XYZ file of C-alpha atoms in Angstrom:
714
model
C -4.320 -2.745 0.636
C -4.008 -6.395 -0.152
C -0.597 -7.829 -0.929
C 0.499 -11.162 -2.261
C 1.155 -14.018 0.106
C 4.811 -13.990 -0.822
C 5.162 -10.406 0.285
C 3.237 -10.925 3.485
C 5.482 -13.858 4.264
C 8.576 -11.749 3.826
C 7.229 -9.050 6.087
C 5.746 -11.335 8.696
C 8.766 -13.541 9.159
C 10.984 -10.619 10.001
C 13.580 -8.790 8.003
C 16.129 -11.553 8.489
C 14.103 -13.895 6.311
C 14.134 -11.652 3.259
C 16.977 -13.541 1.659
C 15.583 -16.994 2.424
C 12.653 -16.947 0.034
C 12.628 -18.059 -3.553
C 10.963 -14.937 -4.837
C 11.541 -11.222 -4.715
C 9.597 -8.826 -2.540
C 6.612 -7.434 -4.366
C 6.246 -3.689 -4.594
C 2.738 -3.776 -3.122
C 4.267 -4.476 0.276
C 5.166 -0.797 0.362
C 1.512 0.052 0.397
C 0.841 -2.231 3.309
C 3.841 -1.088 5.327
C 2.972 2.509 5.770
C 2.212 4.664 2.800
C -1.238 6.012 3.489
C -2.667 5.293 0.086
C -6.132 4.998 -1.303
C -7.002 1.827 -3.167
C -9.481 1.954 -6.024
C -9.711 2.511 -9.740
C -8.954 5.539 -11.787
C -11.644 8.167 -12.180
C -14.604 9.477 -10.252
C -17.920 7.811 -9.830
C -20.318 9.804 -11.964
C -20.585 12.736 -14.342
C -21.908 16.069 -13.008
C -25.578 16.430 -12.191
C -25.560 20.191 -12.687
C -23.332 23.200 -12.524
C -25.284 25.295 -10.039
C -24.773 24.692 -6.328
C -27.688 24.852 -3.902
C -27.789 27.781 -1.475
C -28.381 25.565 1.543
C -27.268 21.966 0.974
C -29.308 19.381 2.871
C -27.459 17.163 5.308
C -28.988 14.038 3.781
C -30.536 13.132 0.435
C -34.237 13.657 0.194
C -36.947 11.066 -0.262
C -36.215 7.978 -2.319
C -32.749 9.153 -3.322
C -31.410 8.231 0.102
C -31.065 4.549 -0.823
C -29.403 5.138 -4.147
C -27.041 8.085 -3.807
C -24.612 9.777 -1.483
C -24.906 13.527 -1.082
C -21.784 15.637 -0.814
C -22.339 19.177 0.469
C -20.436 21.994 2.123
C -18.607 25.246 1.489
C -15.490 26.347 -0.341
C -13.473 29.035 1.461
C -10.498 31.072 0.354
C -7.244 31.143 2.356
C -8.647 33.930 4.552
C -11.765 31.952 5.424
C -14.088 33.926 3.164
C -16.560 32.285 0.736
C -15.044 31.348 -2.617
C -17.762 31.607 -5.294
C -17.384 29.944 -8.676
C -15.012 27.197 -7.499
C -15.187 23.941 -9.442
C -15.885 20.995 -7.155
C -14.696 17.452 -7.972
C -15.106 14.033 -6.376
C -12.101 11.702 -6.151
C -13.113 8.354 -4.740
C -12.922 4.579 -4.804
C -14.907 3.882 -7.961
C -15.858 0.607 -9.599
C -15.645 1.918 -13.143
C -13.075 4.355 -14.495
C -14.663 7.725 -15.284
C -13.207 11.032 -16.415
C -12.550 13.457 -13.567
C -15.074 16.225 -14.230
C -16.550 19.021 -12.130
C -19.622 17.977 -10.121
C -20.721 21.467 -9.102
C -19.807 25.143 -8.874
C -19.786 26.886 -5.513
C -22.447 29.607 -5.194
C -22.074 33.190 -3.995
C -21.732 31.959 -0.404
C -19.209 29.299 -1.356
C -21.740 26.492 -0.925
C -21.896 23.377 -3.087
C -24.137 20.329 -3.299
C -24.077 17.238 -5.533
C -24.989 13.566 -5.420
C -23.124 10.451 -6.548
C -24.640 7.041 -7.230
C -23.862 4.462 -4.550
C -23.710 1.743 -7.180
C -20.537 3.255 -8.605
C -18.574 3.216 -5.349
C -16.243 0.446 -4.297
C -17.204 -0.883 -0.865
C -14.266 -3.281 -0.650
C -12.647 -1.531 2.300
C -15.669 -0.782 4.441
C -19.418 -1.097 4.693
C -19.529 2.663 4.072
C -19.356 3.621 0.403
C -17.942 7.060 1.078
C -14.845 5.907 2.931
C -11.739 7.516 1.375
C -13.765 9.864 -0.806
C -12.288 13.330 -1.297
C -14.074 16.491 -2.358
C -11.590 18.720 -4.172
C -12.192 22.363 -5.104
C -10.291 24.509 -7.589
C -10.650 28.207 -8.404
C -8.712 30.614 -10.577
C -5.759 32.131 -8.758
C -5.668 29.484 -6.031
C -4.231 26.033 -5.475
C -6.762 23.265 -4.784
C -8.149 22.382 -1.393
C -9.771 19.138 -0.354
C -11.735 17.505 2.436
C -12.365 13.846 3.136
C -15.953 12.643 3.455
C -16.201 10.983 6.872
C -19.801 9.765 6.778
C -23.227 10.187 5.286
C -24.494 13.752 5.264
C -22.839 16.552 7.149
C -21.250 19.623 5.657
C -17.657 19.666 4.431
C -15.353 22.659 4.516
C -12.873 22.873 1.661
C -10.270 25.600 2.059
C -8.282 26.773 -0.934
C -4.661 27.811 -0.575
C -2.568 30.475 -2.242
C -0.914 29.610 -5.522
C 2.303 31.363 -4.606
C 5.049 28.768 -5.134
C 5.445 27.351 -8.656
C 7.334 24.138 -9.309
C 10.318 25.028 -11.505
C 12.224 21.983 -12.682
C 14.855 21.076 -15.210
C 15.457 17.560 -16.545
C 19.053 16.745 -17.492
C 20.854 13.642 -18.634
C 23.741 12.245 -16.603
C 26.204 14.421 -18.540
C 24.286 17.544 -17.533
C 22.743 18.135 -20.965
C 19.087 19.246 -21.189
C 16.562 16.474 -21.830
C 14.065 18.065 -24.198
C 10.638 16.545 -24.799
C 10.309 14.741 -21.450
C 6.739 14.543 -20.147
C 5.993 15.532 -16.548
C 2.707 14.591 -14.838
C 1.299 15.148 -11.343
C 0.679 11.820 -9.562
C -0.070 12.876 -5.979
C -0.520 15.862 -3.699
C -0.088 16.051 0.091
C -0.246 18.754 2.752
C 1.065 18.788 6.350
C -1.155 17.360 9.056
C -0.022 20.288 11.191
C 1.801 23.518 10.373
C 4.226 23.406 7.475
C 6.581 20.906 5.853
C 9.281 21.219 8.512
C 8.291 18.051 10.390
C 8.250 16.096 7.124
C 11.615 17.400 5.934
C 13.255 16.895 9.336
C 11.817 13.387 9.589
C 13.071 12.327 6.166
C 16.499 13.770 6.932
C 16.761 12.126 10.356
C 15.195 8.737 9.614
C 16.586 8.411 6.095
C 13.388 7.114 4.551
C 10.397 8.609 2.781
C 7.099 6.762 2.990
C 6.722 6.146 6.713
C 7.538 9.788 7.411
C 5.133 10.902 4.692
C 2.227 8.910 6.151
C 2.892 10.210 9.663
C 3.359 13.896 8.876
C 1.316 14.515 5.719
C -2.197 13.806 4.519
C -3.770 14.032 1.135
C -4.234 12.513 -2.284
C -2.049 9.492 -2.928
C -2.212 6.174 -4.775
C -5.016 5.829 -7.351
C -6.789 8.891 -5.938
C -3.526 10.790 -6.395
C -3.520 9.772 -10.034
C -7.072 11.099 -10.302
C -5.864 14.364 -8.770
C -3.192 14.418 -11.448
C -5.965 14.696 -14.041
C -6.695 18.162 -12.655
C -3.229 19.336 -13.701
C -2.259 19.364 -17.383
C 0.866 17.395 -18.217
C 3.808 19.549 -19.279
C 6.734 18.892 -21.595
C 10.294 20.033 -21.089
C 11.586 22.608 -23.543
C 14.847 22.652 -25.451
C 16.590 23.715 -22.239
C 15.029 20.821 -20.299
C 12.939 23.175 -18.158
C 9.293 22.910 -17.143
C 6.901 24.777 -14.848
C 3.841 23.583 -12.921
C 1.504 26.085 -11.290
C -1.457 25.558 -9.002
C 0.137 23.265 -6.405
C 0.354 25.784 -3.542
C 3.048 26.472 -0.975
C 4.110 24.075 1.787
C 2.898 20.993 -0.037
C 4.490 17.833 -1.372
C 3.686 17.009 -4.984
C 4.657 13.715 -6.630
C 5.662 13.955 -10.289
C 6.197 11.255 -12.888
C 8.939 12.082 -15.392
C 9.162 10.038 -18.565
C 10.590 10.461 -22.023
C 11.927 8.566 -25.020
C 15.543 8.761 -23.890
C 15.327 8.880 -20.075
C 14.434 6.439 -17.345
C 10.805 6.802 -16.266
C 10.286 7.429 -12.568
C 8.727 9.468 -9.790
C 10.177 12.376 -7.841
C 8.748 14.303 -4.890
C 8.843 18.084 -4.679
C 8.394 20.258 -1.584
C 6.953 23.623 -2.550
C 9.482 25.546 -0.503
C 13.178 26.238 -0.921
C 15.008 23.104 0.168
C 18.137 21.063 -0.442
C 17.704 17.781 -2.268
C 17.200 14.692 -0.094
C 18.015 11.230 -1.492
C 16.914 8.436 0.849
C 15.572 4.865 0.644
C 11.844 4.801 -0.014
C 11.704 2.440 2.991
C 14.404 2.258 5.624
C 13.569 -1.416 6.129
C 14.499 -2.138 2.507
C 17.728 -0.304 1.670
C 18.075 -2.419 -1.469
C 14.827 -1.051 -2.866
C 14.050 2.236 -4.530
C 15.822 5.463 -3.696
C 13.434 8.400 -3.293
C 14.440 11.885 -4.357
C 12.823 14.824 -2.569
C 13.505 18.218 -4.137
C 12.791 21.804 -3.254
C 10.478 23.880 -5.451
C 13.304 24.769 -7.853
C 15.462 21.817 -8.828
C 17.467 19.946 -11.449
C 16.649 16.282 -11.997
C 19.367 14.074 -13.451
C 17.592 11.292 -15.343
C 19.410 8.073 -16.145
C 19.440 6.995 -19.788
C 16.689 4.682 -20.942
C 17.116 1.342 -22.645
C 14.223 0.467 -24.954
C 13.271 -3.191 -25.308
C 11.759 -4.726 -28.416
C 10.573 -8.214 -29.209
C 7.849 -10.536 -30.424
C 5.291 -12.450 -28.357
C 4.340 -15.813 -29.851
C 2.293 -18.887 -29.007
C 4.690 -21.508 -27.610
C 3.061 -24.425 -29.423
C 2.076 -22.913 -32.778
C 4.752 -20.226 -33.125
C 2.108 -17.746 -34.266
C 2.263 -14.135 -33.018
C -0.149 -13.063 -30.274
C -1.674 -9.659 -31.114
C -2.774 -7.718 -28.040
C -0.343 -9.470 -25.694
C 0.879 -7.093 -22.974
C 4.490 -6.791 -21.826
C 5.051 -5.162 -18.426
C 8.089 -4.094 -16.500
C 8.410 -6.443 -13.521
C 11.714 -5.437 -11.959
C 13.815 -2.322 -12.518
C 17.612 -2.305 -12.560
C 19.010 -1.087 -9.254
C 16.009 -2.149 -7.152
C 15.067 -5.432 -5.487
C 11.326 -4.811 -5.815
C 9.284 -6.765 -8.317
C 5.748 -7.006 -9.711
C 5.971 -3.308 -10.524
C 3.969 -2.756 -13.680
C 4.957 0.896 -14.079
C 5.768 0.482 -17.769
C 3.851 -1.516 -20.348
C 3.471 -2.054 -24.079
C 0.851 -3.843 -26.199
C 1.871 -6.148 -29.035
C 0.696 -5.221 -32.548
C -0.856 -7.541 -35.145
C 2.516 -9.166 -35.686
C 3.057 -9.740 -31.955
C 5.732 -7.031 -31.932
C 6.146 -4.633 -29.008
C 8.448 -1.800 -27.952
C 8.831 -0.835 -24.286
C 10.519 2.441 -23.281
C 11.600 3.896 -19.949
C 13.741 1.106 -18.470
C 17.145 2.183 -17.139
C 20.348 0.928 -18.610
C 22.016 -1.804 -16.547
C 21.568 -5.293 -15.173
C 18.459 -6.318 -13.271
C 15.603 -5.371 -15.605
C 12.942 -8.085 -15.811
C 9.846 -8.168 -18.020
C 6.551 -9.999 -17.565
C 4.333 -10.962 -20.505
C 0.626 -11.788 -20.441
C -1.839 -12.781 -23.114
C -4.621 -10.482 -24.314
C -7.905 -10.357 -22.436
C -9.995 -13.448 -23.062
C -7.077 -15.733 -23.907
C -5.817 -18.201 -21.228
C -2.116 -17.651 -21.810
C 0.162 -18.301 -18.846
C 2.285 -15.358 -17.704
C 6.040 -15.570 -18.087
C 9.095 -13.658 -16.829
C 12.293 -12.940 -18.740
C 15.475 -11.048 -17.901
C 16.493 -8.174 -20.139
C 20.055 -8.712 -21.405
C 22.583 -6.062 -20.452
C 23.847 -4.938 -23.845
C 26.408 -2.244 -24.546
C 25.436 1.188 -25.787
C 21.929 2.619 -25.776
C 20.464 0.521 -28.590
C 17.344 -1.517 -28.035
C 17.586 -4.850 -26.238
C 15.629 -7.773 -27.657
C 13.411 -9.991 -25.520
C 11.054 -12.457 -27.228
C 8.349 -14.386 -25.390
C 6.766 -17.779 -26.130
C 3.564 -18.061 -24.089
C 1.778 -21.349 -23.505
C -1.977 -21.643 -23.349
C -3.298 -22.898 -20.040
C -6.589 -23.777 -18.395
C -9.154 -21.202 -17.298
C -9.743 -21.361 -13.557
C -12.975 -19.505 -12.863
C -14.949 -18.858 -9.724
C -16.371 -16.308 -7.354
C -15.529 -14.907 -3.926
C -18.571 -14.515 -1.689
C -19.552 -13.935 1.925
C -20.592 -17.322 3.305
C -23.149 -15.795 5.643
C -24.913 -13.498 3.177
C -23.998 -14.914 -0.213
C -23.037 -11.425 -1.368
C -20.013 -10.901 -3.626
C -16.701 -9.823 -2.089
C -13.897 -7.931 -3.740
C -10.722 -9.791 -2.845
C -7.158 -10.218 -3.999
C -7.001 -13.629 -5.674
C -3.766 -15.579 -6.144
C -2.989 -18.837 -7.846
C -0.214 -21.228 -6.805
C 1.069 -24.483 -8.298
C 2.540 -27.233 -6.110
C 6.258 -27.789 -6.652
C 5.774 -31.428 -7.610
C 3.269 -30.634 -10.383
C 4.858 -32.265 -13.466
C 3.333 -29.674 -15.824
C 5.554 -26.919 -14.410
C 8.432 -28.078 -16.595
C 6.371 -27.208 -19.692
C 6.354 -23.499 -18.855
C 9.633 -21.572 -18.730
C 9.627 -18.600 -16.352
C 6.002 -19.079 -15.309
C 4.561 -16.586 -12.819
C 1.091 -15.749 -11.552
C -0.813 -12.485 -11.872
C 0.204 -10.291 -8.887
C -2.705 -7.856 -9.355
C -5.772 -10.020 -9.841
C -8.938 -8.986 -7.980
C -12.384 -10.511 -7.962
C -15.031 -8.248 -9.471
C -16.918 -6.241 -6.836
C -20.172 -6.551 -8.790
C -20.433 -10.349 -8.562
C -17.210 -11.588 -6.902
C -16.132 -13.397 -10.064
C -12.553 -14.007 -11.173
C -10.711 -15.854 -13.923
C -7.105 -17.074 -13.903
C -5.020 -18.862 -16.526
C -3.635 -21.920 -14.731
C -1.780 -25.166 -15.384
C -3.116 -28.704 -15.448
C -2.381 -30.563 -12.234
C -2.474 -29.731 -8.579
C -2.585 -26.121 -7.430
C -4.522 -23.874 -5.106
C -6.429 -20.598 -5.280
C -6.358 -18.209 -2.323
C -8.345 -15.038 -1.632
C -7.784 -12.136 0.730
C -10.659 -9.723 1.316
C -9.584 -6.147 0.716
C -11.332 -5.060 3.894
C -9.794 -7.852 6.050
C -13.158 -8.668 7.632
C -13.162 -12.480 7.495
C -11.625 -15.438 9.329
C -7.999 -16.117 8.378
C -6.779 -19.374 6.817
C -10.160 -21.017 6.214
C -9.888 -24.164 4.085
C -6.166 -24.722 4.533
C -6.672 -27.701 6.822
C -8.408 -29.598 3.989
C -5.468 -29.234 1.588
C -2.718 -31.850 1.676
C 0.853 -30.677 2.159
C 0.560 -27.972 4.809
C 3.857 -27.767 6.688
C 4.005 -26.215 10.151
C 5.340 -22.652 9.947
C 6.388 -23.235 6.331
C 3.075 -23.098 4.499
C 2.628 -25.028 1.266
C 5.518 -25.946 -1.051
C 4.276 -24.025 -4.073
C 5.464 -21.934 -7.034
C 6.019 -19.048 -7.793
C 6.461 -18.761 -4.016
C 5.531 -20.532 -0.823
C 1.865 -20.087 0.092
C 1.075 -19.268 3.732
C -2.557 -19.770 4.841
C -2.412 -16.935 7.376
C -2.146 -14.462 4.496
C -5.562 -15.363 3.096
C -9.175 -15.654 4.179
C -9.949 -18.713 2.043
C -7.911 -21.368 0.256
C -9.259 -23.967 -2.212
C -7.393 -26.762 -4.021
C -7.761 -27.081 -7.812
C -6.585 -29.915 -10.058
C -7.438 -29.353 -13.737
C -7.091 -32.387 -15.975
C -4.715 -32.198 -18.962
C -6.647 -30.930 -21.944
C -9.417 -29.380 -19.862
C -10.702 -26.019 -21.097
C -11.698 -24.766 -17.651
C -12.406 -25.667 -14.035
C -14.536 -23.862 -11.479
C -13.948 -23.199 -7.793
C -15.872 -21.166 -5.240
C -14.263 -19.264 -2.398
C -16.695 -18.627 0.443
C -15.298 -16.326 3.129
C -16.321 -16.911 6.726
C -17.172 -13.627 8.509
C -16.722 -15.242 11.923
C -17.848 -12.904 14.665
C -17.445 -9.186 15.230
C -16.761 -7.960 18.764
C -17.313 -4.374 19.852
C -15.838 -2.385 22.721
C -15.084 1.027 24.185
C -11.782 2.681 25.086
C -11.532 4.627 28.342
C -8.877 6.839 29.916
C -7.479 6.212 33.417
C -10.430 8.147 34.880
C -12.960 5.910 33.149
C -14.056 8.466 30.559
C -14.558 7.428 26.903
C -11.370 8.064 24.932
C -11.320 8.940 21.223
C -8.290 9.324 18.949
C -6.324 6.153 19.731
C -4.579 4.068 17.075
C -5.494 0.399 17.043
C -3.971 -2.918 15.996
C -5.892 -6.134 15.496
C -9.289 -4.795 14.492
C -8.757 -6.227 11.013
C -8.406 -9.981 10.514
C -5.093 -10.496 8.832
C -1.858 -12.391 9.528
C -1.159 -13.152 13.162
C -3.148 -10.500 15.002
C -3.799 -7.900 12.337
C -1.932 -4.657 11.779
C -1.833 -1.105 13.068
C -4.503 1.090 11.499
C -3.143 4.182 9.750
C -5.735 6.572 11.139
C -6.778 7.079 14.788
C -10.245 5.917 15.794
C -12.709 8.794 15.391
C -14.507 7.889 18.620
C -14.114 5.769 21.722
C -15.882 2.719 20.252
C -14.163 0.018 18.198
C -15.081 -3.188 16.345
C -12.847 -6.211 15.772
C -13.954 -8.364 12.826
C -13.321 -11.879 11.578
C -12.886 -13.557 14.986
C -12.848 -17.353 14.776
C -14.083 -19.752 17.472
C -11.285 -20.985 19.701
C -8.793 -18.409 18.466
C -8.178 -15.295 20.580
C -6.862 -12.085 19.090
C -4.835 -9.471 20.951
C -6.067 -5.908 20.342
C -3.548 -3.114 20.975
C -4.234 0.605 21.433
C -1.995 3.690 21.657
C -3.069 7.296 22.214
C -0.170 9.502 21.141
C -1.612 12.775 22.393
C -2.040 11.575 25.968
C 0.722 8.916 25.927
C -1.672 6.169 26.955
C -1.667 2.508 25.939
C -3.543 -0.700 26.601
C -4.583 -4.047 25.190
C -7.186 -6.769 25.511
C -7.759 -10.260 24.130
C -10.913 -10.553 22.061
C -12.697 -13.879 21.551
C -15.549 -14.920 19.310
C -17.631 -16.021 22.299
C -17.494 -12.698 24.177
C -20.737 -12.218 26.118
C -20.885 -8.457 25.725
C -18.987 -5.353 24.624
C -15.395 -5.019 25.811
C -14.158 -2.133 27.932
C -10.452 -1.284 27.696
C -8.817 1.193 30.071
C -5.651 2.782 28.712
C -2.794 3.538 31.124
C 0.338 5.692 30.832
C 2.595 3.967 28.343
C 6.088 2.673 29.011
C 9.445 3.790 27.639
C 12.664 1.895 27.006
C 16.040 3.537 26.387
C 19.656 2.489 26.120
C 22.816 2.577 24.074
C 23.818 -0.139 21.604
C 27.565 -0.831 21.749
C 30.117 -3.158 20.190
C 31.962 -5.747 22.245
C 34.727 -3.201 22.842
C 32.225 -0.626 24.118
C 32.204 1.577 21.025
C 28.737 2.894 20.148
C 26.875 1.457 17.157
C 25.625 4.554 15.351
C 22.713 4.673 12.903
C 21.747 1.033 13.423
C 18.207 0.056 12.450
C 16.130 -1.473 15.243
C 12.733 -3.136 14.969
C 10.312 -4.970 17.244
C 10.100 -8.678 16.490
C 6.775 -10.437 16.746
C 7.792 -14.071 16.948
C 6.335 -16.866 14.841
C 3.083 -17.419 13.043
C -0.613 -17.707 13.843
C -1.326 -18.970 17.335
C 1.953 -17.824 18.902
C 2.348 -16.013 22.217
C -0.561 -13.530 22.482
C 1.333 -11.394 24.998
C 3.928 -10.162 22.486
C 3.737 -6.429 21.856
C 4.359 -4.561 18.622
C 4.697 -0.902 17.735
C 3.117 1.203 14.934
C 6.564 2.591 14.080
C 8.107 -0.349 12.273
C 11.706 0.668 12.780
C 13.964 2.980 14.783
C 17.576 4.049 14.501
C 20.290 4.635 17.025
C 21.792 8.134 17.008
C 25.457 9.012 16.523
C 26.239 7.879 20.033
C 24.386 4.551 19.605
C 21.518 5.708 21.834
C 17.867 4.829 21.352
C 14.636 5.748 23.122
C 11.305 4.158 22.264
C 8.004 5.342 23.682
C 4.606 3.707 23.328
C 5.192 0.364 25.079
C 1.993 -1.250 26.353
C 2.137 -2.203 30.048
C 2.347 -5.947 30.645
C 3.234 -7.050 27.116
C 6.573 -8.559 26.076
C 8.851 -6.744 23.612
C 11.879 -8.032 21.718
C 14.017 -5.441 19.908
C 16.022 -6.768 16.957
C 18.816 -5.314 14.821
C 18.815 -5.191 11.039
C 22.271 -5.366 9.512
C 23.313 -4.294 6.044
C 21.667 -6.248 3.273
C 18.488 -6.833 5.289
C 20.179 -9.475 7.439
C 18.941 -10.078 10.953
C 21.772 -9.295 13.326
C 20.410 -10.400 16.693
C 18.451 -8.907 19.588
C 19.086 -5.843 21.745
C 16.749 -7.280 24.366
C 14.162 -10.070 24.556
C 10.759 -10.339 26.278
C 11.118 -7.024 28.065
C 8.073 -5.829 30.034
C 7.271 -2.401 31.434
C 4.745 -1.253 34.020
C 2.325 1.609 33.496
C 4.272 4.871 33.240
C 7.646 3.143 33.681
C 10.824 4.205 31.871
C 13.526 1.527 31.669
C 17.042 2.722 30.899
C 19.083 -0.336 29.940
C 22.392 1.513 29.769
C 24.958 -0.007 27.412
C 23.596 -3.037 25.566
C 25.435 -5.503 23.346
C 23.521 -7.230 20.580
C 22.952 -10.912 21.268
C 24.035 -12.735 18.121
C 22.119 -15.564 16.489
C 24.772 -18.117 17.400
C 24.991 -17.109 21.065
């Protein structure tokens, strides 16, 4: 998913730079860094076309329907592999317009189903294929749901139900152990093991002391917006007088994400394994120990919810003092976490501009963000929530200033077609109009409309810039930056609310509204560059499917590691720019093979990449006195920014830890590339390097023995 430039800067510059920036890390970085989530809007694409399923579903739509719809067809089976008649079949997918989640079909006597969905309703932002990340979910009485992901046009899906034999039995308590009656509990996601049961997930969370990376590696399923759609299939429940609740229909050996909220408790998510298990409390991300703590429970558990502090206030126009009905106040930062731009909680102002926001925890560090109602160009503003004694409501009033509408569209320069992109607005630090707006911030979740590429932002008079990142990362990086004054080498543009780095966007355009202007228009044309294709082969020259790839997408430096292995041996790298090579990396975990190649826009023909046995590095990190450094976080550094050494290697596992004896062992090194292993100290501070520019040969294992960390000042 797309993230803001600020976040990408924090990630790209290495963990040691986290404290050097003027702004906080945005929560959407978590999505980029490893949670396998599905981006899209709430709801499915279309209402049912009929309850009866066809006996023999066609592989493709017939006649003229082929251009307009996507056919979903297959069979629903019970846990024993027998047909499951009468199952309700749903579609959870990237959809342009929110729709209720309703049954699309019923499975017939042979378990078969068949339905069609309009292509026009799907969001193609992530791929040229509308059906990418579409899930067919089946439910039947007495069973927990099963699902299958649509992998392409036509073809039959097999959806296998599972036994509904492990209920979720929870109890919500306050911090004094008293029952919290009347709390609402909703399903927000559902995952199953990629292989076997939940043991690999539980062991991974326990050993690595983090949640989301382990989840994405060991589980698969319905997360993110699609997970919220899946939640619509489960009725919300309310805790009784004893604080207890029960949720059926999840199935055994699954991980279900629940949102717990209530008038007197902090709102938040918990994760429940449907098996007996001890509670695990770990950082959501090991690379950000100052962020959220994730709680993973067994199927029967008690959840201690922190007390909530409601916030009340009035939103007014800064210049007239009049209330702003319909203004929206969001949570932006939650006490106890360093993540921001998290709009988990929100409230809408009434006719008098008054609002009341519930669910924030008691304590210092809560921050709110206010925005004007739709159609009004009010500038967003941030305010801290005062830490008051007791549990009474805190008061936070907002005075929002009207700005200038900045309108435009994001399009493909080659085709003229609209592009869905993340759009961000920055103001240059020396813009004199900044002083007129206290606590100003930009919208962290603005997208161009997929239908026509249009967007609208409330901006300030004076010099600023608008930047767009395509959600599919298919275009040339940094286009337009060279035409904007003030670009500093390796430091981006000096802008507010954060520094703007061109390598985080596919197009940048300067804007300079005049004081008093009602609106200005800008157009962001994305350059598709060139796409280069190739084939992966094993050491014997045979086509090799199932490798993970880095660099196929055009984003920041040389792209990122794809979450899912390539389905076949062929690959395509997009958004290549003339004169700028891109290093493509490949790892095949099953066969322990690795390889890389540099792709250029002027390639004469398809590439052929032969993967070789990967390398391994091992050692023991010790103090100066020889004592082992246990449980130290290690990560591969990637150097500087765009255009740096193309022979630097990275790894899909973003971090590693030494064991109790200080030992580490890392597999998956690509022969011939250079690796630098850094250390992350407490507080996200860079602590130095374990080794620098290390290379391995094909199949080589390098044991470095005892290694002392080279400090920054050495």
